[in-house]
Short mmCIF file of C-alpha atoms in Angstrom, two decimals:
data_model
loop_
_atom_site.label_atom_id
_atom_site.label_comp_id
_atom_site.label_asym_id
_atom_site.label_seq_id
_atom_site.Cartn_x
_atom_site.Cartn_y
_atom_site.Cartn_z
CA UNK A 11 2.90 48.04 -0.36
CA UNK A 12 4.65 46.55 2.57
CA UNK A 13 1.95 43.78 3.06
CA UNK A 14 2.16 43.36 -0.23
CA UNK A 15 5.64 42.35 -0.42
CA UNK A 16 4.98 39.89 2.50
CA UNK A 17 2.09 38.03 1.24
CA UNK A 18 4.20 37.68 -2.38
CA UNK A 19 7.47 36.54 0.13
CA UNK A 20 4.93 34.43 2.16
CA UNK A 21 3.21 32.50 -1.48
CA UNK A 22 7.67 32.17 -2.58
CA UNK A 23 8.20 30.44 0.43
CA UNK A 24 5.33 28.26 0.53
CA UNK A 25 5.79 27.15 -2.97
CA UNK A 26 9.57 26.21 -2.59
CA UNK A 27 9.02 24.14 0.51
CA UNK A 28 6.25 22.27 -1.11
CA UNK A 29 8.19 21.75 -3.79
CA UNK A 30 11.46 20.84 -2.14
CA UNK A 31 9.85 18.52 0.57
CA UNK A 32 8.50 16.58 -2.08
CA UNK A 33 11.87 16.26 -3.94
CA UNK A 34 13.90 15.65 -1.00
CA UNK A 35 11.53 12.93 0.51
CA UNK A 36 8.71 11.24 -1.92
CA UNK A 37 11.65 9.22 -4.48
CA UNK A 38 13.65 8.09 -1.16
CA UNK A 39 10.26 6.73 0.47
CA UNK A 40 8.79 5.28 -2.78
CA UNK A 41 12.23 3.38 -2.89
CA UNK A 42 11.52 1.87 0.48
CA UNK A 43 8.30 0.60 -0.40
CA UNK A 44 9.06 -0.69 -3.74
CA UNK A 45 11.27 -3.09 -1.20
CA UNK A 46 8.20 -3.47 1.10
CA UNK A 47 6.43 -5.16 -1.95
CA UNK A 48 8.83 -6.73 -3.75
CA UNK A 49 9.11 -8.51 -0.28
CA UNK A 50 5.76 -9.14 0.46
CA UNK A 51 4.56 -9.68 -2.60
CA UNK A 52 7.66 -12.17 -4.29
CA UNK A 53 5.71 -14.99 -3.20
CA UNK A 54 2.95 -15.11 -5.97
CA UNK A 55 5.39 -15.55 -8.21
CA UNK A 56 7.79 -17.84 -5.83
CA UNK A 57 5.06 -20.43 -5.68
CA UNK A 58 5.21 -21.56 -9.81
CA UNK A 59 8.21 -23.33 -8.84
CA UNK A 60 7.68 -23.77 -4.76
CA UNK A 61 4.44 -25.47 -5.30
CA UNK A 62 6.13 -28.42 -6.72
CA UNK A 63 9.10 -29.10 -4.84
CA UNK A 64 7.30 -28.23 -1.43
CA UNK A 65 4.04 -29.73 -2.23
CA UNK A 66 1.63 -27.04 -2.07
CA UNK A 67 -1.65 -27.23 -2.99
CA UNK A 68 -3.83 -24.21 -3.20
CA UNK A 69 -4.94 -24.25 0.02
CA UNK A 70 -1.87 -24.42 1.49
CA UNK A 71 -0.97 -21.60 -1.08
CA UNK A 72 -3.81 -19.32 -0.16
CA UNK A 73 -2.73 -20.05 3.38
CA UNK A 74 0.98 -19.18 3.26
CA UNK A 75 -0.10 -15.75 1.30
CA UNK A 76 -2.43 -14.51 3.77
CA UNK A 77 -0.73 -15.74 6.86
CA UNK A 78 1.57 -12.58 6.45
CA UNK A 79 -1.10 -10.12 7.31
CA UNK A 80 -1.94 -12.18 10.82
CA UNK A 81 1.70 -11.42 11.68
CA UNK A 82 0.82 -8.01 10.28
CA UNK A 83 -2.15 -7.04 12.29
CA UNK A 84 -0.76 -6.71 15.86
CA UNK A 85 1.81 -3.97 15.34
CA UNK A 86 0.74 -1.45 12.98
CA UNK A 87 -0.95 1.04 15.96
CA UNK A 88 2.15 0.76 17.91
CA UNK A 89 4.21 1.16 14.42
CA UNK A 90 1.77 4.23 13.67
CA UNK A 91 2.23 5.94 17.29
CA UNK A 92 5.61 5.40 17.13
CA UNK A 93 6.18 7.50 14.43
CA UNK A 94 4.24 10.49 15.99
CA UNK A 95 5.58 10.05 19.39
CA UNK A 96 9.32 8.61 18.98
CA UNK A 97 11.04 8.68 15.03
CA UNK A 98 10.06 7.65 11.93
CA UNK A 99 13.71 7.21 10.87
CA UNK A 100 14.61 4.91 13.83
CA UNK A 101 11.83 3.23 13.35
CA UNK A 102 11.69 2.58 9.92
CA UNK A 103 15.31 1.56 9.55
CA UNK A 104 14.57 -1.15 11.86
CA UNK A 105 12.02 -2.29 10.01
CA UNK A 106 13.51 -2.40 6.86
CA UNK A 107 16.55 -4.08 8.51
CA UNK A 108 14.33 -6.45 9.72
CA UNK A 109 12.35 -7.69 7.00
CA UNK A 110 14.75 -8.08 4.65
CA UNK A 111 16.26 -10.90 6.85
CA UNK A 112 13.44 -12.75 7.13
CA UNK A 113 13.00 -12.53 3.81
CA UNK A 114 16.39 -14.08 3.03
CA UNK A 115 15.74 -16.64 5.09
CA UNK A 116 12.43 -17.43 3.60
CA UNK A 117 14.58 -18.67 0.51
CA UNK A 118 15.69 -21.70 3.10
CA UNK A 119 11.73 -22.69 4.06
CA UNK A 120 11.89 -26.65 3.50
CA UNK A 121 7.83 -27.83 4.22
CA UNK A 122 4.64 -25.75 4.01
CA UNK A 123 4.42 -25.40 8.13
CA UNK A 124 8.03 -23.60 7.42
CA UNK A 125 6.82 -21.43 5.18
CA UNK A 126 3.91 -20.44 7.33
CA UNK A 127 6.20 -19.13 10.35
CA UNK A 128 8.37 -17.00 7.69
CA UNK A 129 5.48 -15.37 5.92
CA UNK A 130 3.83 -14.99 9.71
CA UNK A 131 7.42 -13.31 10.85
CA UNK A 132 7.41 -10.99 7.75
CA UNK A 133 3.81 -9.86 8.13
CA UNK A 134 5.01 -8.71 12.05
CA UNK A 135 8.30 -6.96 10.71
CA UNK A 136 6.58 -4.84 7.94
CA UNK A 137 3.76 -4.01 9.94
CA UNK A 138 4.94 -0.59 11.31
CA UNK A 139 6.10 0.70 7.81
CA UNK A 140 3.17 2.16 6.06
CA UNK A 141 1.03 3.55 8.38
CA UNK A 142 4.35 5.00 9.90
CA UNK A 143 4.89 6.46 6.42
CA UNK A 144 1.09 7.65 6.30
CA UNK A 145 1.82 9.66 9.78
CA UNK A 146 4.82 10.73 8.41
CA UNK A 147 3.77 12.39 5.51
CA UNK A 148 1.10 13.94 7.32
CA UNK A 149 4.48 15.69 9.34
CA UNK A 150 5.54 17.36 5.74
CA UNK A 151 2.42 17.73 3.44
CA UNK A 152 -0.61 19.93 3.69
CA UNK A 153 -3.82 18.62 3.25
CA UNK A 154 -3.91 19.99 -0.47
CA UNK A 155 -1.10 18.29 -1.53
CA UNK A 156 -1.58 14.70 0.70
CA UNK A 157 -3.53 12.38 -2.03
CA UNK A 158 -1.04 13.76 -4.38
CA UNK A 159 1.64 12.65 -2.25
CA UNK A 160 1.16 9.50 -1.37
CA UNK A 161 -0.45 8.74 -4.88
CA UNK A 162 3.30 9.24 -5.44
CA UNK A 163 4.91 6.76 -2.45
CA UNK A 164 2.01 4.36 -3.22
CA UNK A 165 3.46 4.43 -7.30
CA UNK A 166 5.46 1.91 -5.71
CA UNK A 167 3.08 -0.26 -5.58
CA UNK A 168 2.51 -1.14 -9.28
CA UNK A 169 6.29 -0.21 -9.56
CA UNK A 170 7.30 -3.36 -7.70
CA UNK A 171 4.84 -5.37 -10.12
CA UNK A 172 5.97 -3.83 -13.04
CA UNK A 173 9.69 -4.73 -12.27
CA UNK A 174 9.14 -7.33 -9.96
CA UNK A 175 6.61 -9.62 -12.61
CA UNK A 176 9.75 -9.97 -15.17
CA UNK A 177 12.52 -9.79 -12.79
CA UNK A 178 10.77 -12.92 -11.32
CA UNK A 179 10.38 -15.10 -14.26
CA UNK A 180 13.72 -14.48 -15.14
CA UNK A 181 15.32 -15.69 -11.63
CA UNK A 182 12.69 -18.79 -11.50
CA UNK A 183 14.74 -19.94 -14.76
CA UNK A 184 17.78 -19.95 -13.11
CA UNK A 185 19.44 -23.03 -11.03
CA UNK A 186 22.91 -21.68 -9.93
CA UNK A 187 24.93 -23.46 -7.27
CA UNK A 188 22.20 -26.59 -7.83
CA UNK A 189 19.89 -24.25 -6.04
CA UNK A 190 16.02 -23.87 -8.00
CA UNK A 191 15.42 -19.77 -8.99
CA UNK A 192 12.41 -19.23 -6.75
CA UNK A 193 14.90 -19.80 -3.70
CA UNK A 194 17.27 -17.38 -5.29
CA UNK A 195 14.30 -15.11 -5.64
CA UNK A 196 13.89 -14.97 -2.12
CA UNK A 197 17.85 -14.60 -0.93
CA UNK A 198 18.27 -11.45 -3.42
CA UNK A 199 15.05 -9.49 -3.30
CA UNK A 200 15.60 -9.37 0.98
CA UNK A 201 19.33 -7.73 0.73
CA UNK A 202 18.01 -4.47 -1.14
CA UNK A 203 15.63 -3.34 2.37
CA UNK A 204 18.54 -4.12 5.03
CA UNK A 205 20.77 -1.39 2.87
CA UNK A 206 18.01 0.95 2.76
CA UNK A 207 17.29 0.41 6.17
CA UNK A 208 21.00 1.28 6.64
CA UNK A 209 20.76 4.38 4.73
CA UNK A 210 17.69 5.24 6.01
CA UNK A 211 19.15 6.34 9.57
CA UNK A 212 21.81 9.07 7.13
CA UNK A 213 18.62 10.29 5.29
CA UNK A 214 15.19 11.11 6.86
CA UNK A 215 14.32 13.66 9.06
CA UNK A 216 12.04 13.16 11.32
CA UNK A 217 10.20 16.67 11.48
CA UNK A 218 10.36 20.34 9.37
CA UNK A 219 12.54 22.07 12.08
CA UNK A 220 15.05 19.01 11.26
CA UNK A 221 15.45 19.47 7.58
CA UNK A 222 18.68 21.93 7.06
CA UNK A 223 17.85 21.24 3.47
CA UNK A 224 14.91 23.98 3.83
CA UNK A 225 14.88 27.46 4.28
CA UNK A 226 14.47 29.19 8.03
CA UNK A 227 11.72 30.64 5.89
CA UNK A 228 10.06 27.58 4.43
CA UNK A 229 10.58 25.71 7.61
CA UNK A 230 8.38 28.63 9.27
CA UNK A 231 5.47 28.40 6.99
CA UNK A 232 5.41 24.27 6.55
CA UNK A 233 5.03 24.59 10.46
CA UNK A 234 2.94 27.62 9.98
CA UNK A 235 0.57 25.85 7.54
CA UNK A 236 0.20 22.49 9.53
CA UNK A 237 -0.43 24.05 12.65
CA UNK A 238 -3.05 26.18 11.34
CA UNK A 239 -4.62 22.69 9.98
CA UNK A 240 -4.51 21.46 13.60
CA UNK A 241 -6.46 24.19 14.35
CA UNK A 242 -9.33 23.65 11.97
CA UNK A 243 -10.01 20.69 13.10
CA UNK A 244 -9.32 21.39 16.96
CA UNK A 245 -12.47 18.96 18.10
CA UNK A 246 -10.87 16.03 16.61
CA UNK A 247 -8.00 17.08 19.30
CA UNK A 248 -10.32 16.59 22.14
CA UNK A 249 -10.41 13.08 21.20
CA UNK A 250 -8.57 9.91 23.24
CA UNK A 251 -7.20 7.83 21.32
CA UNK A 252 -9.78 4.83 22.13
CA UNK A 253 -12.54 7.85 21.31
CA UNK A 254 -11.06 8.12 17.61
CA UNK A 255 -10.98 4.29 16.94
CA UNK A 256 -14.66 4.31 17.66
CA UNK A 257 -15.02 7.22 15.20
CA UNK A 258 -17.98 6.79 12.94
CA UNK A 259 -16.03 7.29 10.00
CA UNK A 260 -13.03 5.09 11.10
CA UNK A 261 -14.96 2.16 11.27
CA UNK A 262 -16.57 2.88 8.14
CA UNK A 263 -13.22 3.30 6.26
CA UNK A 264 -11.74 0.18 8.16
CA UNK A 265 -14.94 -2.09 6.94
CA UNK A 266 -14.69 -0.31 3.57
CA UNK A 267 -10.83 -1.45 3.16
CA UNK A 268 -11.34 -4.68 4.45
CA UNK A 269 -13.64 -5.71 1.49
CA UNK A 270 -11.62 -3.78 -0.62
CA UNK A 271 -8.37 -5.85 0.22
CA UNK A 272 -10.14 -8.91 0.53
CA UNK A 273 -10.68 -8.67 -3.30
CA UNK A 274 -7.29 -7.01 -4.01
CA UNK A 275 -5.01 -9.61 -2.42
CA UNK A 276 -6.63 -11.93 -4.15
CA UNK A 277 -5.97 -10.57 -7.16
CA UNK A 278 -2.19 -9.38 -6.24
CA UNK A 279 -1.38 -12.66 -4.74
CA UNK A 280 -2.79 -15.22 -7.23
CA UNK A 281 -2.68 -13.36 -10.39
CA UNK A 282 0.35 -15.39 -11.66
CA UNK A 283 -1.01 -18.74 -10.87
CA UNK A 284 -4.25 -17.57 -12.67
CA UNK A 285 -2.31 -16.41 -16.06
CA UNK A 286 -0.19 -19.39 -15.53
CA UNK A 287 -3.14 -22.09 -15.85
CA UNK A 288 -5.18 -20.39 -17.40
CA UNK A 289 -3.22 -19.49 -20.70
CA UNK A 290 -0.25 -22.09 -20.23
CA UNK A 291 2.18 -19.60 -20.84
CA UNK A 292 5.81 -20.06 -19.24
CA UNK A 293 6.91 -18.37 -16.07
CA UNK A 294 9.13 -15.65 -18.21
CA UNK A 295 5.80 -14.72 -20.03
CA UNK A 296 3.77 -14.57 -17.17
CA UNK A 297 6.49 -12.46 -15.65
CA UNK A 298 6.07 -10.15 -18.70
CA UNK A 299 2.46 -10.04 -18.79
CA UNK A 300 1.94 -9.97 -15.41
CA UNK A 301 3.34 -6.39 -15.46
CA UNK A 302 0.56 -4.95 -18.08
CA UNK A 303 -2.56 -4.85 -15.16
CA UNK A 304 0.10 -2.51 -12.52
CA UNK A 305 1.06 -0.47 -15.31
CA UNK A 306 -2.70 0.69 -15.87
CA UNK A 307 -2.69 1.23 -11.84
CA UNK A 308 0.31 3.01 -11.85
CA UNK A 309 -1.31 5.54 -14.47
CA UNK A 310 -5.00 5.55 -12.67
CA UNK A 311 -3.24 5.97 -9.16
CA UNK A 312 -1.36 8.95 -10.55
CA UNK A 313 -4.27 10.54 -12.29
CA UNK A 314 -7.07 10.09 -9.98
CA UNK A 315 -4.46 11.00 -6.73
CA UNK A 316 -4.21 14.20 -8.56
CA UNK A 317 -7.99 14.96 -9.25
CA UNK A 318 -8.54 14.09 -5.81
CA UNK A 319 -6.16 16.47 -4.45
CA UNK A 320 -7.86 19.31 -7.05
CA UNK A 321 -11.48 18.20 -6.27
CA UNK A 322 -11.13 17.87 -2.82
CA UNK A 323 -12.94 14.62 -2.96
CA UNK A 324 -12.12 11.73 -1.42
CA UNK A 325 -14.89 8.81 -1.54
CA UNK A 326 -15.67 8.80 -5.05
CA UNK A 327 -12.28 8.74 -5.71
CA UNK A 328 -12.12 5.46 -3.94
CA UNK A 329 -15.65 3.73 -5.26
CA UNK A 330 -14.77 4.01 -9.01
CA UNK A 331 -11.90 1.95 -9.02
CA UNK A 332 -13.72 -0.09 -7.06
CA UNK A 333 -16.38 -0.70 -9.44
CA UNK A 334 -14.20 -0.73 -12.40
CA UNK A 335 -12.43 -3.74 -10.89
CA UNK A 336 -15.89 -5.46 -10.19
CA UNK A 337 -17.42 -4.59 -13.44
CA UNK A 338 -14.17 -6.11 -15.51
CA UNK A 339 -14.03 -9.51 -13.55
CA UNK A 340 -18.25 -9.54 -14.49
CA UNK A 341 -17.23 -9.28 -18.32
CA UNK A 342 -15.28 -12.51 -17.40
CA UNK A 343 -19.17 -14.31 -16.81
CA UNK A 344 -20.33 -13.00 -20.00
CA UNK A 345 -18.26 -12.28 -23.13
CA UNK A 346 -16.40 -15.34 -24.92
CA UNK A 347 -13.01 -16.81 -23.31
CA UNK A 348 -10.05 -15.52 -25.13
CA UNK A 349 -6.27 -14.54 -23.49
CA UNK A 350 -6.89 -11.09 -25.12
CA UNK A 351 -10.17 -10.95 -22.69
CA UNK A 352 -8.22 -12.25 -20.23
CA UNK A 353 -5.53 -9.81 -20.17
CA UNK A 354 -8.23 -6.93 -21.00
CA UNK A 355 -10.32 -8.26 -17.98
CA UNK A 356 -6.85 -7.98 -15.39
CA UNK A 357 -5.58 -4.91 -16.80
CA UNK A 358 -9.58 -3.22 -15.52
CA UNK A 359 -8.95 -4.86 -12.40
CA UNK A 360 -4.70 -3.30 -11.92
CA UNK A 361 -6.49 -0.15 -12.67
CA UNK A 362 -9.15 -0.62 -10.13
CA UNK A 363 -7.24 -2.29 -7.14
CA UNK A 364 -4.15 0.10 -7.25
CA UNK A 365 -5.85 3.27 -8.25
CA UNK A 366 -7.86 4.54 -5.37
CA UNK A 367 -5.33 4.10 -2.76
CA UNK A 368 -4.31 7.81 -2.58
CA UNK A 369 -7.65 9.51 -1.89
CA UNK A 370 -8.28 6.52 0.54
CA UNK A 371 -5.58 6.89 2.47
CA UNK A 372 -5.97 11.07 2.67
CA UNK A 373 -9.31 10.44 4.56
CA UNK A 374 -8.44 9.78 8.28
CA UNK A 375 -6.38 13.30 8.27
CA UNK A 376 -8.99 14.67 7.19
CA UNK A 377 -11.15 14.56 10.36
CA UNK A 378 -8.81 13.51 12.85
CA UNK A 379 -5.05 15.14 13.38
CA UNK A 380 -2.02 13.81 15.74
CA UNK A 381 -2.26 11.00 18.15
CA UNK A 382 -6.30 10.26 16.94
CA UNK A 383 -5.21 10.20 13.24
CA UNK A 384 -1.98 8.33 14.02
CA UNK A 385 -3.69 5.20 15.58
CA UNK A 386 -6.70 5.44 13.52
CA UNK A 387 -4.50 4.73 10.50
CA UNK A 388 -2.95 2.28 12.32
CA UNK A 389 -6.28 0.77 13.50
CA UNK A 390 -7.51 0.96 9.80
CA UNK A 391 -4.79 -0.79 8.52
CA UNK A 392 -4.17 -3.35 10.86
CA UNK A 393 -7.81 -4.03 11.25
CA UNK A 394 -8.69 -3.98 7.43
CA UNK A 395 -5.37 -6.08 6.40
CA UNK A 396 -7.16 -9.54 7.92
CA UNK A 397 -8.90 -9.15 4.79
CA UNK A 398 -5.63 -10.35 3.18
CA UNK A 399 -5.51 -13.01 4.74
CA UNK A 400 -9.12 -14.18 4.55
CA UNK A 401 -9.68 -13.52 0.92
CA UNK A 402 -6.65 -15.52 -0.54
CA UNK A 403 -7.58 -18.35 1.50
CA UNK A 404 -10.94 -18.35 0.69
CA UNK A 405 -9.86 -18.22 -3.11
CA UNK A 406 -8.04 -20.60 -2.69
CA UNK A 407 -10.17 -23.25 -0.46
CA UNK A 408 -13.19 -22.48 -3.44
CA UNK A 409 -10.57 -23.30 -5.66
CA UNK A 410 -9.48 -26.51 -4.51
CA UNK A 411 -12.72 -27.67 -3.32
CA UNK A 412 -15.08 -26.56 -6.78
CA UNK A 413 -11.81 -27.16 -9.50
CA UNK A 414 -12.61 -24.00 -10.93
CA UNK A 415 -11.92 -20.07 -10.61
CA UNK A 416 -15.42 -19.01 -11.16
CA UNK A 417 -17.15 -19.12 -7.17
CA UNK A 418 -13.45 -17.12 -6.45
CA UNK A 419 -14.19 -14.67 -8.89
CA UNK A 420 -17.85 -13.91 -7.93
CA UNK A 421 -16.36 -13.44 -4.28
CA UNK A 422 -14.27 -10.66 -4.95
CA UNK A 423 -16.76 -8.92 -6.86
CA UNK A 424 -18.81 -9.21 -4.31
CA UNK A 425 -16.01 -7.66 -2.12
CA UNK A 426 -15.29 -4.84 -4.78
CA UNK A 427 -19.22 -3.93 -4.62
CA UNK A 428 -19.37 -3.45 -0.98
CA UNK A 429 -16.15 -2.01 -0.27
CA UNK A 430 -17.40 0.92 -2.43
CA UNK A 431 -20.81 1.02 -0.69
CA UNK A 432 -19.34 1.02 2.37
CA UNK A 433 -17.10 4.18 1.81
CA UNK A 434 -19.51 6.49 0.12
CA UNK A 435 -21.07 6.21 3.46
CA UNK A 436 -18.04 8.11 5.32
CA UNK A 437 -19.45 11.47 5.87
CA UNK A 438 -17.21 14.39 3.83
CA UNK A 439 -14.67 15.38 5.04
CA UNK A 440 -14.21 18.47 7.18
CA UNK A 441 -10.35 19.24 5.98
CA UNK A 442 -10.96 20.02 2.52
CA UNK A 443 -12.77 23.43 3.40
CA UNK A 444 -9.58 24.69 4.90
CA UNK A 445 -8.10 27.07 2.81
CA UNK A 446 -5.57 26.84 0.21
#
């Protein structure tokens, strides 16, 4: 009778510190990175009115998008380690603070070599956020509830498209103080991260035994059930951190999420310019439209981060997006031209480029755990994020050089295809037999 009552206390306590962890943390961290992209990401639609009074051409264009993610690449280990060895609050106030500045400033680029140091200067100030965030929610969620997790941070994601698409044709139309709307665009989407940042420092814990918003009881089994995790997988512990980097499976995933955001930047970075010339719509409309292929992402990333969580499966989770995105952009080679097919043909590939970023990014905890797991999301990141740099400048060399989207499109295919190859090699994943 007596154990009993303790298991039934036990399952009580679990359940309300799942529950309130998630409610106390999840909205304030998908807030933060529906800054992070609104930030990084303002420049696809910044350029319908930059391109002409700074002279862009598109390979200038595909340059200044991708540049970000050289800047990017050096400090997302550190950013990563950081969080597991230091705070994730110091350190992601500071990096809010941070990149909103530069992105104000960005608003005051006046030549293309300008633009290239700002976007370079971003990509080093964001670098540290999400695979801090990763780590960090690896502090707070069991492995059953991860993908489910961040399928919930990462909502951001098609969030800031969804808002950001028509808040962004609305500021392009607008000229006040004799200053052109995609500088304004800049100077007010950068002041919303340095008051998070601000706020940040009041609001997030850094561990469990910091969080007088739980239970002593739900702060004992959170610990409890994370240590016990640990545990399970106590030959990933034995690992240096160089050891884990040249983990099988890490340098699977990172070659797997290279491809994959080879393809997706692409998509997320010239998808205005594409609508744009290739229906002749105005920047308001594209705004509007722009918003339809993130809101099928949003859904898929919700659903499938959920049925990877209850599966317990990981890599198919990823390829199927994956594929869907590859196999839409193939019905652009073979059914009839029409904006209808065009918007049918984006919308398969918001779905596909959005959607398997939770049960991607609950695969390195699942073999690896602390230190190893911190810098091999940071490795995977950093590593795999040159792909955003070398697939919008590729698009946008073939597109200057051949006058057409078409060799583009067959490249990120191409990228979609073996991204999802790639991954279904990762062996399963050791984690997900750990009980419930």
């Amino acid at each position: 009778m007596l154990r009993a009552v303790m298991v039934s206390g036990e399952i009580e306590a679990g359940a309300s510190a799942r529950s309130r962890i998630a409610k106390r943390l999840l909205p304030f961290l998908f807030l933060l990175y529906v800054a992070n992209y609104l930030d990084r990401t303002n420049i696809a639609y910044a350029t319908l009115g930059m391109k002409g009074d700074l002279g862009l051409t598109d390979s200038v264009f595909g340059m200044a998008s991708g540049i970000f993610f050289i800047g990017y690449f050096a400090l997302q280990i550190p950013g990563a380690l950081l969080v597991e060895r230091w705070s994730a609050r110091w350190l992601l106030s500071l990096t809010l603070i941070t990149w909103g500045a530069l992105t104000t400033l960005t608003g005051f680029v006046r030549t293309p070599v300008e633009l290239y140091g700002a976007r370079f200067l971003l990509g080093a100030a964001e670098a540290g956020f999400f695979p801090g965030v990763i780590v960090y929610l690896s502090h707070w969620f069991i492995y059953q509830d991860r993908a489910k997790a961040v399928a919930r941070f990462m909502a951001a994601i098609p969030i800031a498209y969804i808002l950001g698409g028509p808040l962004a044709g609305a500021i392009l139309g607008v000229r006040w103080l004799g200053t052109p709307g995609w500088r304004w665009l800049f100077l007010l989407e950068g002041a919303p991260a340095i008051l998070l940042g601000i706020i940040t420092l009041f609001v997030l814990p850094d561990r469990p035994n910091e969080a007088h918003w739980l239970a002593p009881n739900e702060r004992d089994w959170i610990a409890s059930r994370l240590a016990e995790e640990r545990r399970a997988k106590a030959h990933a512990e034995e690992m240096s951190i160089l050891q884990a980097l040249l983990h099988r499976p890490v340098i699977i995933l990172t070659l797997g999420l290279f491809f994959c955001y080879s393809g997706g930047y692409i998509f997320w970075f010239w998808m205005p310019t594409l609508l744009k010339r290739m229906t002749g719509w105005s920047d308001v409309h594209v705004g509007w439209m722009g918003a339809i292929p993130f809101i099928a992402g949003l859904l898929g990333m919700l659903v499938l981060g959920w049925s990877s969580d209850r599966n317990r499966e990981r890599r198919w989770h990823f390829a199927v997006p994956q594929l869907t995105a590859a196999l839409g952009l193939t019905m652009w080679f073979v059914l009839p031209h029409s904006n209808a097919l065009l918007i049918g043909v984006f919308t398969l590939i918001g779905f596909g480029t959005v959607s398997y970023l939770p049960a991607f990014w609950a695969l390195p905890s699942a073999f690896l755990t602390s230190s190893a797991a911190a810098a091999a999301v940071g490795f995977i990141n950093c590593t795999a994020s040159i792909g955003g740099f070398v697939g919008p400048k590729i698009f946008g060399d073939l597109s200057q050089r051949t006058g057409s989207f078409n060799t583009g499109f067959a490249v990120m295919i191409a990228c979609w295809v073996i991204a999802s190859l790639l991954v279904l090699l990762c062996p399963r994943e050791r984690a997900a037999r750990v009980s419930a």
